[in-house]
PDB file of C-alpha atoms in Angstrom:
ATOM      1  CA  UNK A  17      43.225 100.185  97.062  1.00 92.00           C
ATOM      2  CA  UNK A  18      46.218  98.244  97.739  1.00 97.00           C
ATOM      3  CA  UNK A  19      47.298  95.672 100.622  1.00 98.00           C
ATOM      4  CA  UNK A  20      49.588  97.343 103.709  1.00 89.00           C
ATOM      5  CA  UNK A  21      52.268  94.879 103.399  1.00 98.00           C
ATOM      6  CA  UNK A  22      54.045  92.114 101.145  1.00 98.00           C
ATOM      7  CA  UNK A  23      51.528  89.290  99.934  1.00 99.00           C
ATOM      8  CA  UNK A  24      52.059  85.985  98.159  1.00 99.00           C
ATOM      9  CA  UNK A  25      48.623  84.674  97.248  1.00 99.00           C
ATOM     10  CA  UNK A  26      48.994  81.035  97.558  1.00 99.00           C
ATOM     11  CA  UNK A  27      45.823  79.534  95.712  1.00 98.00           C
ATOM     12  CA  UNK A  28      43.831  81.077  93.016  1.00 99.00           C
ATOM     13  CA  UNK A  29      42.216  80.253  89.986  1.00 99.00           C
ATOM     14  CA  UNK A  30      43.180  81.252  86.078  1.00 99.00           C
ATOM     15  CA  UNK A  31      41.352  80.305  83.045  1.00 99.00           C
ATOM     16  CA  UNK A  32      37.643  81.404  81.704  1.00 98.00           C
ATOM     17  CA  UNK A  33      34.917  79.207  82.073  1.00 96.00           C
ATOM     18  CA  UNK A  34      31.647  79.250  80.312  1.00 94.00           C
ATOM     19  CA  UNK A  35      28.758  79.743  81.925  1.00 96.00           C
ATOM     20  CA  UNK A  36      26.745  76.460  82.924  1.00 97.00           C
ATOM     21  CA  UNK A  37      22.830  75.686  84.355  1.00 98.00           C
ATOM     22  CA  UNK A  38      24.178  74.557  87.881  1.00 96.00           C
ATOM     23  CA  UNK A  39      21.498  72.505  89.746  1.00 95.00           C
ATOM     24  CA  UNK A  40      19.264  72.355  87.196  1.00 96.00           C
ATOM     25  CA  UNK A  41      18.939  76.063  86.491  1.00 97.00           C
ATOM     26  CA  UNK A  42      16.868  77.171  83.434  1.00 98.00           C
ATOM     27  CA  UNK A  43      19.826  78.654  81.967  1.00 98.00           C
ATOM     28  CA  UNK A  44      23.485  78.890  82.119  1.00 98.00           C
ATOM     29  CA  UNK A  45      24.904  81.028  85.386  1.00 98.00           C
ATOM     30  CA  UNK A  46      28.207  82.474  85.981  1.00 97.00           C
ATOM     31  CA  UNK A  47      28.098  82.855  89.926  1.00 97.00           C
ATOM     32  CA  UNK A  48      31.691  84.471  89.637  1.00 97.00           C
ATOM     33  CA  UNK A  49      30.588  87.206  87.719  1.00 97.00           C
ATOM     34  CA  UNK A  50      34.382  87.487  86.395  1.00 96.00           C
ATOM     35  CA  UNK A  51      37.156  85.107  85.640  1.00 98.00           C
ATOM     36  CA  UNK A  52      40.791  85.894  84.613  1.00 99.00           C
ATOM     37  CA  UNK A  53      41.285  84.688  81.213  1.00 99.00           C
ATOM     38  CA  UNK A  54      45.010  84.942  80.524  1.00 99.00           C
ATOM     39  CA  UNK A  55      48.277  85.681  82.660  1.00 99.00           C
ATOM     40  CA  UNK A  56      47.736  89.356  81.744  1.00 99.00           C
ATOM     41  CA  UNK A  57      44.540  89.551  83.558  1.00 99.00           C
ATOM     42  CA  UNK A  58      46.009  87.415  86.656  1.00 99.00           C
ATOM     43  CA  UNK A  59      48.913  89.896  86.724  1.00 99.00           C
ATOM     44  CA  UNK A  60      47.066  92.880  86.499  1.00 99.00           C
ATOM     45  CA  UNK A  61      44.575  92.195  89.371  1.00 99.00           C
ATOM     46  CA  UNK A  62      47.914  91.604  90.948  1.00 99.00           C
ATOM     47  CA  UNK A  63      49.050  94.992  90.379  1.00 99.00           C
ATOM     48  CA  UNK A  64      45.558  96.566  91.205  1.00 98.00           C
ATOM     49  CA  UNK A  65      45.965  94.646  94.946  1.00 99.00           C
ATOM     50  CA  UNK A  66      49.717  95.230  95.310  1.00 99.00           C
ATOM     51  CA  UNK A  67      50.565  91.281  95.182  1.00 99.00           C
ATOM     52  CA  UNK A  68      53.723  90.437  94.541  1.00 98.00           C
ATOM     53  CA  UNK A  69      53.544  86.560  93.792  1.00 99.00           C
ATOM     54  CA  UNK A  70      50.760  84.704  93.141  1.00 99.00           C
ATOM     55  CA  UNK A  71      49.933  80.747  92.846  1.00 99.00           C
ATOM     56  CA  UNK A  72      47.766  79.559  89.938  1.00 99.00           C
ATOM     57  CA  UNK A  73      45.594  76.554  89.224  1.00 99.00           C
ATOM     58  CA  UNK A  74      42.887  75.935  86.503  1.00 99.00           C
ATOM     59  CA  UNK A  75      39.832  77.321  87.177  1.00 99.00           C
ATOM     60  CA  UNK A  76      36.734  74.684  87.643  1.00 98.00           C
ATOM     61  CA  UNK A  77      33.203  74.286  89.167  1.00 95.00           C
ATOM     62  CA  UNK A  78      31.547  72.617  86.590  1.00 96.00           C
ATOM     63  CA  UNK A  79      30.420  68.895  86.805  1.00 95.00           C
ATOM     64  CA  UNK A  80      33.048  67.716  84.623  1.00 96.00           C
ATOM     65  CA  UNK A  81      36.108  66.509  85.726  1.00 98.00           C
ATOM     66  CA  UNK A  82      37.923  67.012  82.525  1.00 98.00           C
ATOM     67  CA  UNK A  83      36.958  70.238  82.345  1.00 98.00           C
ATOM     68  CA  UNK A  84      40.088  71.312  84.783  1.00 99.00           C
ATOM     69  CA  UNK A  85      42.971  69.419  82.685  1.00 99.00           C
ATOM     70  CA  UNK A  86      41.989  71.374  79.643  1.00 99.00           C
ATOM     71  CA  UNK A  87      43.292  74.596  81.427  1.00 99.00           C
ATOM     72  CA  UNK A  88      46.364  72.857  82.572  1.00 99.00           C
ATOM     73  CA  UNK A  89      47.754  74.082  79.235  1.00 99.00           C
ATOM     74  CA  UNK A  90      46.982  77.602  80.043  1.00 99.00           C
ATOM     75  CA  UNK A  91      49.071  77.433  83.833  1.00 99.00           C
ATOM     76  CA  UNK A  92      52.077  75.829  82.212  1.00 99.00           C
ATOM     77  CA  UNK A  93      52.068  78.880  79.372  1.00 99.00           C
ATOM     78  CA  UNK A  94      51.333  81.690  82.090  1.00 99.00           C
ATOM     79  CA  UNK A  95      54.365  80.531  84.797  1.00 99.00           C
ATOM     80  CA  UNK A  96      56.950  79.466  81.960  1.00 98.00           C
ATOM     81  CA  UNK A  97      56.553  83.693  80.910  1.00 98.00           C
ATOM     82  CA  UNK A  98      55.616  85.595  84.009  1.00 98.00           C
ATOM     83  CA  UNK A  99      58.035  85.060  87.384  1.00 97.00           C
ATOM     84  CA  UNK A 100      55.831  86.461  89.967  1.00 98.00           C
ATOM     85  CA  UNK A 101      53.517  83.411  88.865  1.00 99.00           C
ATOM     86  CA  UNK A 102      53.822  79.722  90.077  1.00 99.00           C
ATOM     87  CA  UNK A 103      51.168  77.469  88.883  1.00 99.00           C
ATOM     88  CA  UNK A 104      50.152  73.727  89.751  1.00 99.00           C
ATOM     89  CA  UNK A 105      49.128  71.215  87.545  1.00 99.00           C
ATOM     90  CA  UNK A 106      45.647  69.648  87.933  1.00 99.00           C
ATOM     91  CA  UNK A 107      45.433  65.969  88.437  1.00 99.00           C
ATOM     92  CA  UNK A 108      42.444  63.716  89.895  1.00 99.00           C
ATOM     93  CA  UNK A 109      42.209  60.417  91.594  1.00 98.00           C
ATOM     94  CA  UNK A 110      39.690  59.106  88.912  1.00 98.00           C
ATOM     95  CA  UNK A 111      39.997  56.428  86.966  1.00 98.00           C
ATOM     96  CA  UNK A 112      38.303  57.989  83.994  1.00 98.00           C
ATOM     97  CA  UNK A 113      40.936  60.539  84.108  1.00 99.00           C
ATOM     98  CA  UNK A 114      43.919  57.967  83.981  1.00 99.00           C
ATOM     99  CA  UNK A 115      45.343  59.609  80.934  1.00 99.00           C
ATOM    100  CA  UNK A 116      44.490  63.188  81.630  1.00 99.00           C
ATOM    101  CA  UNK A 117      46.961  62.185  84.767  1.00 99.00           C
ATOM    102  CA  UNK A 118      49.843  61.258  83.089  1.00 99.00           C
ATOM    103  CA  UNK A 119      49.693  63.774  80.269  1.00 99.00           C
ATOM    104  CA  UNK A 120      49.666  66.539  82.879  1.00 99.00           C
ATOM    105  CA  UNK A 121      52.540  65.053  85.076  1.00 99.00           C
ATOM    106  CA  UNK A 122      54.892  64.825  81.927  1.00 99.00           C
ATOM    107  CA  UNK A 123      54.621  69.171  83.087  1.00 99.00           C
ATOM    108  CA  UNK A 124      55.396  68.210  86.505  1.00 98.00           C
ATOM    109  CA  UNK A 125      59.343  69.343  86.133  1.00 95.00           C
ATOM    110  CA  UNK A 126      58.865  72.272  84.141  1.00 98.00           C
ATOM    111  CA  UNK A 127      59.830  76.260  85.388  1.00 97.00           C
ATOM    112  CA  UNK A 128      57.298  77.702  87.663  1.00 98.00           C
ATOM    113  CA  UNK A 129      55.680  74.369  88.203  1.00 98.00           C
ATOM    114  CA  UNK A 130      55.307  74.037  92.157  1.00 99.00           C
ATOM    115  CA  UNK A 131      52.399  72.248  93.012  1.00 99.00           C
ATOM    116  CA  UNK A 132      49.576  69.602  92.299  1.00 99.00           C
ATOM    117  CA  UNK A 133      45.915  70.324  92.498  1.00 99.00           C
ATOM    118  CA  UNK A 134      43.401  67.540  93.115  1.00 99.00           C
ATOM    119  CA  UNK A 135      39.507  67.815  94.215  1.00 98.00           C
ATOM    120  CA  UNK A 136      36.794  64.819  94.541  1.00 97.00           C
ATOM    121  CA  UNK A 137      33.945  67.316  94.120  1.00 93.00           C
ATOM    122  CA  UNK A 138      34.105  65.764  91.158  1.00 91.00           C
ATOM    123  CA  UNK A 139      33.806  62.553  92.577  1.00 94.00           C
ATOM    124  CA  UNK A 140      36.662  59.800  93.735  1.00 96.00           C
ATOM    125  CA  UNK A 141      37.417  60.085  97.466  1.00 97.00           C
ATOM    126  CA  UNK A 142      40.948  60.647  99.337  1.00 98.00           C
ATOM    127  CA  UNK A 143      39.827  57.635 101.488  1.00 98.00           C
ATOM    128  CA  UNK A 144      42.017  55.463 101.526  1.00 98.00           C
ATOM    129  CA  UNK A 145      40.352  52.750 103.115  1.00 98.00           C
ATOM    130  CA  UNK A 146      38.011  52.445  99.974  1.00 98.00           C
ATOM    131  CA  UNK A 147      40.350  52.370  96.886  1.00 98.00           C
ATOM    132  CA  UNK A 148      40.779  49.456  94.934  1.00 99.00           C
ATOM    133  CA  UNK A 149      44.017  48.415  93.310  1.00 99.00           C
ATOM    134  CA  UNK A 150      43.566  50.768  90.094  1.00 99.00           C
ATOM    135  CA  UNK A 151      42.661  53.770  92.164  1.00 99.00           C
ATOM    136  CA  UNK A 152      45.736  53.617  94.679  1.00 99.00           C
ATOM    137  CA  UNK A 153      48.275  53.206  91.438  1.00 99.00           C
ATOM    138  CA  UNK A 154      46.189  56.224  89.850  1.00 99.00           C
ATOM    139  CA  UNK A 155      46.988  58.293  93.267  1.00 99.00           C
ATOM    140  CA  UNK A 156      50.137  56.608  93.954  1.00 99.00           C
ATOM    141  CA  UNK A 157      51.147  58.112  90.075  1.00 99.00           C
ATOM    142  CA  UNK A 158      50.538  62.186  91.675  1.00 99.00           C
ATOM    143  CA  UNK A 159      51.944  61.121  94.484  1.00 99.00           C
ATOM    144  CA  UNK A 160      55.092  59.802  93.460  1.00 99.00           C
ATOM    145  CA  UNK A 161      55.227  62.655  90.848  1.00 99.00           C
ATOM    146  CA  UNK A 162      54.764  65.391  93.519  1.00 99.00           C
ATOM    147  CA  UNK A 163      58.103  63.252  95.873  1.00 99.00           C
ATOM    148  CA  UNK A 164      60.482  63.251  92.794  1.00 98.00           C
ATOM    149  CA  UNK A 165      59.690  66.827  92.227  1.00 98.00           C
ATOM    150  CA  UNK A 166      59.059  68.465  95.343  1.00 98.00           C
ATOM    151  CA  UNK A 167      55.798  69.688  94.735  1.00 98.00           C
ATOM    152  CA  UNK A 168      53.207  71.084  96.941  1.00 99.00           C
ATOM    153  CA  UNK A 169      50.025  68.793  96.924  1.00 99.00           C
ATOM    154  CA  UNK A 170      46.729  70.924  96.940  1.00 99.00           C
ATOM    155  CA  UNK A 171      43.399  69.217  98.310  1.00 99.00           C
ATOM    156  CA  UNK A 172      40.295  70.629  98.152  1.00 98.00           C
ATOM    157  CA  UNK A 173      38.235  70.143 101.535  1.00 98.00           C
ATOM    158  CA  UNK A 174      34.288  70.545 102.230  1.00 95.00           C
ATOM    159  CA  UNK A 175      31.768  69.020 104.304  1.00 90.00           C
ATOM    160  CA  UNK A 176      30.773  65.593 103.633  1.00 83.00           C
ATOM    161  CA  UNK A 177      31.179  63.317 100.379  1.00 85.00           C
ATOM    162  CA  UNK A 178      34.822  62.238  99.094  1.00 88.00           C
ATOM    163  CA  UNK A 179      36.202  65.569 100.184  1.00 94.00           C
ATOM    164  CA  UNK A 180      35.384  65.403 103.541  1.00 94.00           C
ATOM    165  CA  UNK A 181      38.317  66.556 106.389  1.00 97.00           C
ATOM    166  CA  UNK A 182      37.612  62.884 107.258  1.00 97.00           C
ATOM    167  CA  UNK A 183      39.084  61.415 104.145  1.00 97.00           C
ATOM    168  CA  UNK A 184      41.825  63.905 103.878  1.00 98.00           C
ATOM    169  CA  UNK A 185      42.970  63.119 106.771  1.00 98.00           C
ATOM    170  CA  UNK A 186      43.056  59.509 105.916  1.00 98.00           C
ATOM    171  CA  UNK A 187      45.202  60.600 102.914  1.00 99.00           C
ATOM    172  CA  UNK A 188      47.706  62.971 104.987  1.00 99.00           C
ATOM    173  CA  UNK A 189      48.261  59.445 107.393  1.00 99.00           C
ATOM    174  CA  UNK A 190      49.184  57.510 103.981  1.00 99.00           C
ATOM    175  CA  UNK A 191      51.259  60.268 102.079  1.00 99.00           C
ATOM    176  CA  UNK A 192      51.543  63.034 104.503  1.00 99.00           C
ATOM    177  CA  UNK A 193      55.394  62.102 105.480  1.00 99.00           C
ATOM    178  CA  UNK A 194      56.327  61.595 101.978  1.00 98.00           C
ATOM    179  CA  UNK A 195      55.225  64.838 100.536  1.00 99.00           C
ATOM    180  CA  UNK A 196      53.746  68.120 101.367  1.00 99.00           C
ATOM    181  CA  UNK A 197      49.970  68.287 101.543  1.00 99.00           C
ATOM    182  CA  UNK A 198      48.119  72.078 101.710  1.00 99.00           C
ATOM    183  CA  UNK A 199      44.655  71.847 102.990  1.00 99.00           C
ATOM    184  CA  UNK A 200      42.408  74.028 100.918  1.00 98.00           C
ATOM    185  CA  UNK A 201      39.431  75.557 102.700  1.00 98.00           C
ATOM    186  CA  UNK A 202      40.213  74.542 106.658  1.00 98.00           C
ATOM    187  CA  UNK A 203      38.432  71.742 106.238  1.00 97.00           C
ATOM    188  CA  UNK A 204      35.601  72.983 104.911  1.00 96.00           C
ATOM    189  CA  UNK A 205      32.673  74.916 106.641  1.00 95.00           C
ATOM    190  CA  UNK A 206      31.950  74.807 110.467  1.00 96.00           C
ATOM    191  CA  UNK A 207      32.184  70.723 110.710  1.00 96.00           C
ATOM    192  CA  UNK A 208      35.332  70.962 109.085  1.00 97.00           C
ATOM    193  CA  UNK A 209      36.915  73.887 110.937  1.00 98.00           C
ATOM    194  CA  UNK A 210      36.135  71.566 114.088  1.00 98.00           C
ATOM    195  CA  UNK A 211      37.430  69.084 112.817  1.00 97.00           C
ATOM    196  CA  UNK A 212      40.151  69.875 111.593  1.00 98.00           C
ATOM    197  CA  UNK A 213      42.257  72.655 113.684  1.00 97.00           C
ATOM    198  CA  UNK A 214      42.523  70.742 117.148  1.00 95.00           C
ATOM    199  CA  UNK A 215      44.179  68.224 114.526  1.00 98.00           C
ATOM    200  CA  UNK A 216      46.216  70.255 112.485  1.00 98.00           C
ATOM    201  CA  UNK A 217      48.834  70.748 114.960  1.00 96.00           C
ATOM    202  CA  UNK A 218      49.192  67.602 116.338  1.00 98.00           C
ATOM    203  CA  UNK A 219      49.583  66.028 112.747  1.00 99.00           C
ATOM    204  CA  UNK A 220      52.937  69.070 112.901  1.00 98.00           C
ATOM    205  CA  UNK A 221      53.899  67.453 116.040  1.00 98.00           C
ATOM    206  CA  UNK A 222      53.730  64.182 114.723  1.00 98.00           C
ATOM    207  CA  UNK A 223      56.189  64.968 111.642  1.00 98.00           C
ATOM    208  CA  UNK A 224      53.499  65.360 108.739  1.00 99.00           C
ATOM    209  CA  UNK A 225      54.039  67.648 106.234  1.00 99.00           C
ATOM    210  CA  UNK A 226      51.080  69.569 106.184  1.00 99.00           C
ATOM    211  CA  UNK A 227      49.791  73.308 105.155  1.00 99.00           C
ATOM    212  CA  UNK A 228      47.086  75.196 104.470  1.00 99.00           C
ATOM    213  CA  UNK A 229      44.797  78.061 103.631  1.00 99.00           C
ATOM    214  CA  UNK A 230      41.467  79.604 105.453  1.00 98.00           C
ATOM    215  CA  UNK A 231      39.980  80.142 102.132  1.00 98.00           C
ATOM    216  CA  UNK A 232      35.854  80.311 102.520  1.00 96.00           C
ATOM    217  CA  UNK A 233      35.879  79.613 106.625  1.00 97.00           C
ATOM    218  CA  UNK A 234      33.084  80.261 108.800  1.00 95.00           C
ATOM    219  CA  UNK A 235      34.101  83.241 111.074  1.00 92.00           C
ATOM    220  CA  UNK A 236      35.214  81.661 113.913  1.00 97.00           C
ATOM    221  CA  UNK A 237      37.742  78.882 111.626  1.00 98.00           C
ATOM    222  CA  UNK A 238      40.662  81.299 111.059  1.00 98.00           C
ATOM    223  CA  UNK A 239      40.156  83.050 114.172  1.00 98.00           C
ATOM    224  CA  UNK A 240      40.130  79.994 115.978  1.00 98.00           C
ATOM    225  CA  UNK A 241      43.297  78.390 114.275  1.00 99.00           C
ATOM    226  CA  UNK A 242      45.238  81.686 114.090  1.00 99.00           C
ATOM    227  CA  UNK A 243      44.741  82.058 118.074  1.00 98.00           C
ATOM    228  CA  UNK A 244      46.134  78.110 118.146  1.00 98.00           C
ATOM    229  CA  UNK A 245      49.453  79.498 116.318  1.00 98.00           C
ATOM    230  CA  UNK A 246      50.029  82.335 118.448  1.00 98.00           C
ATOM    231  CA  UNK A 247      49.436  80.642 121.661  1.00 98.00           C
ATOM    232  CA  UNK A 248      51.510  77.489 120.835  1.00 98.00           C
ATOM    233  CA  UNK A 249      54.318  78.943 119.134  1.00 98.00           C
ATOM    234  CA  UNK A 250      53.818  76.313 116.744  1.00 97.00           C
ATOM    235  CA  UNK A 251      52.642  75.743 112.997  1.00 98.00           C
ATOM    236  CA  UNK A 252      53.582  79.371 111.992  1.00 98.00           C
ATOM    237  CA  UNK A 253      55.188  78.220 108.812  1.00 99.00           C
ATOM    238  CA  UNK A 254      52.418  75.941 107.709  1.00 99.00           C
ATOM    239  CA  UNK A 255      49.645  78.387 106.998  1.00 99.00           C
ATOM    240  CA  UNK A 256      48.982  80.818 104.500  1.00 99.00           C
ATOM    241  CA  UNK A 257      47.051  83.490 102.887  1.00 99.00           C
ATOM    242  CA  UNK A 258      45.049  82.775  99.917  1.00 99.00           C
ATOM    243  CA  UNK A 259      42.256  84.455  97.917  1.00 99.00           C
ATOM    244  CA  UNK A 260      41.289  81.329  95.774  1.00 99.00           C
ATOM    245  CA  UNK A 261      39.993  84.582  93.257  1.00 98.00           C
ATOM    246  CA  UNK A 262      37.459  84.278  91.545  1.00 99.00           C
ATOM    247  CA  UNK A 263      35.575  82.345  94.161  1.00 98.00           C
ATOM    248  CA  UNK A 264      36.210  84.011  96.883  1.00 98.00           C
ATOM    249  CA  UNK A 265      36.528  87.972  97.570  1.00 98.00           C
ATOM    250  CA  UNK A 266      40.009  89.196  97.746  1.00 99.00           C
ATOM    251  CA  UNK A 267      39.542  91.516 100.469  1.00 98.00           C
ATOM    252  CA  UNK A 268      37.354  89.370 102.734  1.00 98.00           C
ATOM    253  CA  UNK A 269      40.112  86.688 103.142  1.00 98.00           C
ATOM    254  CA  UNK A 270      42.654  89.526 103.335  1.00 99.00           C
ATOM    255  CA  UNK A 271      40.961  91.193 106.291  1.00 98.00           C
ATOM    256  CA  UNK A 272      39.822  88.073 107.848  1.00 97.00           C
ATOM    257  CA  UNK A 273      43.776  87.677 108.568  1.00 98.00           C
ATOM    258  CA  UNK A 274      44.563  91.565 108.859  1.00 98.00           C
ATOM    259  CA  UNK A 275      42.313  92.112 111.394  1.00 97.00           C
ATOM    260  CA  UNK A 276      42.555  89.206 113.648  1.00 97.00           C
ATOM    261  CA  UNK A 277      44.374  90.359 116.678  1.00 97.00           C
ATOM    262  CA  UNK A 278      47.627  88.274 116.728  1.00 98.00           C
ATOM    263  CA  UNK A 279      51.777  89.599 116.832  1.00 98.00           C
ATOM    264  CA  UNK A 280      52.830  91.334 113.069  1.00 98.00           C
ATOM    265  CA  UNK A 281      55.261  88.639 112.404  1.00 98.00           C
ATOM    266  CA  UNK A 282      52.800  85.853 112.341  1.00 99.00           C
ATOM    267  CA  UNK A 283      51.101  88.144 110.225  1.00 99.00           C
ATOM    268  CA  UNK A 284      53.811  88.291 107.348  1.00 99.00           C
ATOM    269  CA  UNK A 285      55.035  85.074 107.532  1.00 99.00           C
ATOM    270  CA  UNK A 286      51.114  84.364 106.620  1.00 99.00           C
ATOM    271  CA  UNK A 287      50.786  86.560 104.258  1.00 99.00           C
ATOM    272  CA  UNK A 288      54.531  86.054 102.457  1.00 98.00           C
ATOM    273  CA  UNK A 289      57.354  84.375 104.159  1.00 98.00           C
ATOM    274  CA  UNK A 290      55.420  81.140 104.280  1.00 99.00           C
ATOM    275  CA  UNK A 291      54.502  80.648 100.453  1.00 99.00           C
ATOM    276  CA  UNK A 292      57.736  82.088  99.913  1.00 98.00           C
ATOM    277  CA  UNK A 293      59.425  78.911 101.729  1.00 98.00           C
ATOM    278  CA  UNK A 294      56.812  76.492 100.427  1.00 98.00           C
ATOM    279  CA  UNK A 295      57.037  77.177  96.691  1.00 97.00           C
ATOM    280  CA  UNK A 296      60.519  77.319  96.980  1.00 90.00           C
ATOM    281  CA  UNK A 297      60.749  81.136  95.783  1.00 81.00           C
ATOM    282  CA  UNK A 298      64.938  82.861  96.135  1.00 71.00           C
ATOM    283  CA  UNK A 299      64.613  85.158  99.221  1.00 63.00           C
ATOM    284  CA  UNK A 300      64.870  88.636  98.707  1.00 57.00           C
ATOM    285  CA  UNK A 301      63.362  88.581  94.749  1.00 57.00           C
ATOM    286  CA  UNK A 302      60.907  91.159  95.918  1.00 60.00           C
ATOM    287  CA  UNK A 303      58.871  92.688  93.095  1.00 55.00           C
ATOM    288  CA  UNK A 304      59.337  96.567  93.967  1.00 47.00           C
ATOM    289  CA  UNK A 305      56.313  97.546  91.262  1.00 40.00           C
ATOM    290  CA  UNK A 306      53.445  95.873  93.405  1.00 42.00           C
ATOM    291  CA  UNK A 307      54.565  97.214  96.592  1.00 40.00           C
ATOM    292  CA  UNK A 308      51.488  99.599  97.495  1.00 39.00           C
ATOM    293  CA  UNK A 309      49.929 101.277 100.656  1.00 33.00           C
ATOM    294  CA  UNK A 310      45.899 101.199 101.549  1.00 32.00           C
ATOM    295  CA  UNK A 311      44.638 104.564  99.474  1.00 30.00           C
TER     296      UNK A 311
END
């Protein structure tokens, strides 16, 4: 089965990652069931969903925030070789992680780079309010990084703790008219979603530079801020389809989009045109051998 139309899948996950005993489990889980461990395998679940382009970041979940860097290695290698891949380079507002920073930001100019990826699941917090001195050089070091190179900043988002919509929207006031920021998650669950959409335009309207997936919302979140695009006329370049494979279900965040009742070319500049202008990718450099019909 392949997607009806052209799709640019604009946050997903490469790299293998062992199995771990999350929250004190007996014994070492792996709640994705399947990872993809090398470019080949990203491409070819490409190919099996008729995707043309896809953006990749390191694959993580455990409680280890090195853990991510250590795949950074992996996303230069797999969008230096393969052009329908652009990757992003994972980065942290840690101070533990001070090195793992700058060693991954001496990639931040290379081909296919496009993006930076940074969580505080981890731990850290994108509140700005509460950084000392060493943490806002540490972020000010990505940030700075991501203006000089015109890359895409990724934040993760989800209810409560340093990831909070809260917080990230404390960061988007501080950076977001400096660089781009994409939004991972909506916000994160049904707090977030409320949180967040009756925001996200006005922060448009007030000149930031922000984006965004509906990666993992609650039924009504992408419903709810796909209805705010159509209505306003506003925003439609600013969000985008994602899968964030292997975490999420491919098809579920496809359909979530596909079958929401709003105009067809909302609808591909979602699901292409707007990664397409974000990551910077040459118009018209379809790739014909992924284009595929529902059968």
């Amino acid at each position: 089965m392949k997607v009806q139309r052209r799709v640019f899948d604009a946050h997903s996950h490469i790299g293998e990652m062992a199995a771990y005993p999350y929250y004190g489990f007996p014994t070492p889980l792996n709640p994705t069931v399947f990872d993809y461990p090398t470019a080949a395998a990203m491409i070819k679940h490409m190919d099996d969903h008729g995707v043309e382009r896809q953006m990749v970041i390191s694959n993580y979940g455990i409680p280890d925030s090195a853990q991510p860097f250590t795949l950074n290695p992996l996303v230069v290698d797999a969008v230096a070789h393969e052009d329908r891949l652009v990757g992003a380079l994972w980065v942290s507002g840690m101070l533990k992680d001070v090195d793992r920073v700058k060693e991954a930001l001496q990639h931040a100019g290379e081909r296919g780079i496009r993006a930076l990826k940074a969580t505080c699941l981890l731990g850290g917090t994108y509140k700005v309010s509460e950084w000392d001195a060493e943490t806002r050089a540490l972020w000010d070091l990505s940030v700075d990084a991501a203006e000089k190179n015109d890359l895409v900043f990724h934040i993760h988002t989800s209810p409560a703790g340093g990831s909070d919509i809260s917080n990230a929207m404390e960061f988007i006031r501080e950076y977001g008219k400096r660089i781009k920021i994409y939004v991972v998650h909506l916000g994160g669950g049904t707090s977030g979603h409320i949180k967040w959409v009756p925001r996200f335009l006005d922060f448009v309207r007030e000149g930031y530079k922000v984006y965004g997936d509906m990666t993992w919302t609650v039924g009504f979140g992408s419903r709810w801020m796909l209805h705010e695009l159509q209505e306003s006329g506003q925003g439609w370049d600013r969000i985008l389809f994602a899968s964030d494979t292997p975490w999420s279900d491919f098809w579920s965040e496809y359909y979530r989009i596909e079958g929401t009742d709003i105009s067809e070319e909302l609808k591909d500049r979602v699901f292409y045109k707007n990664a397409e202008e974000l990551y910077a990718i040459p118009s018209g450099s379809e790739h014909k051998a992924t284009a595929g019909v529902m059968g």
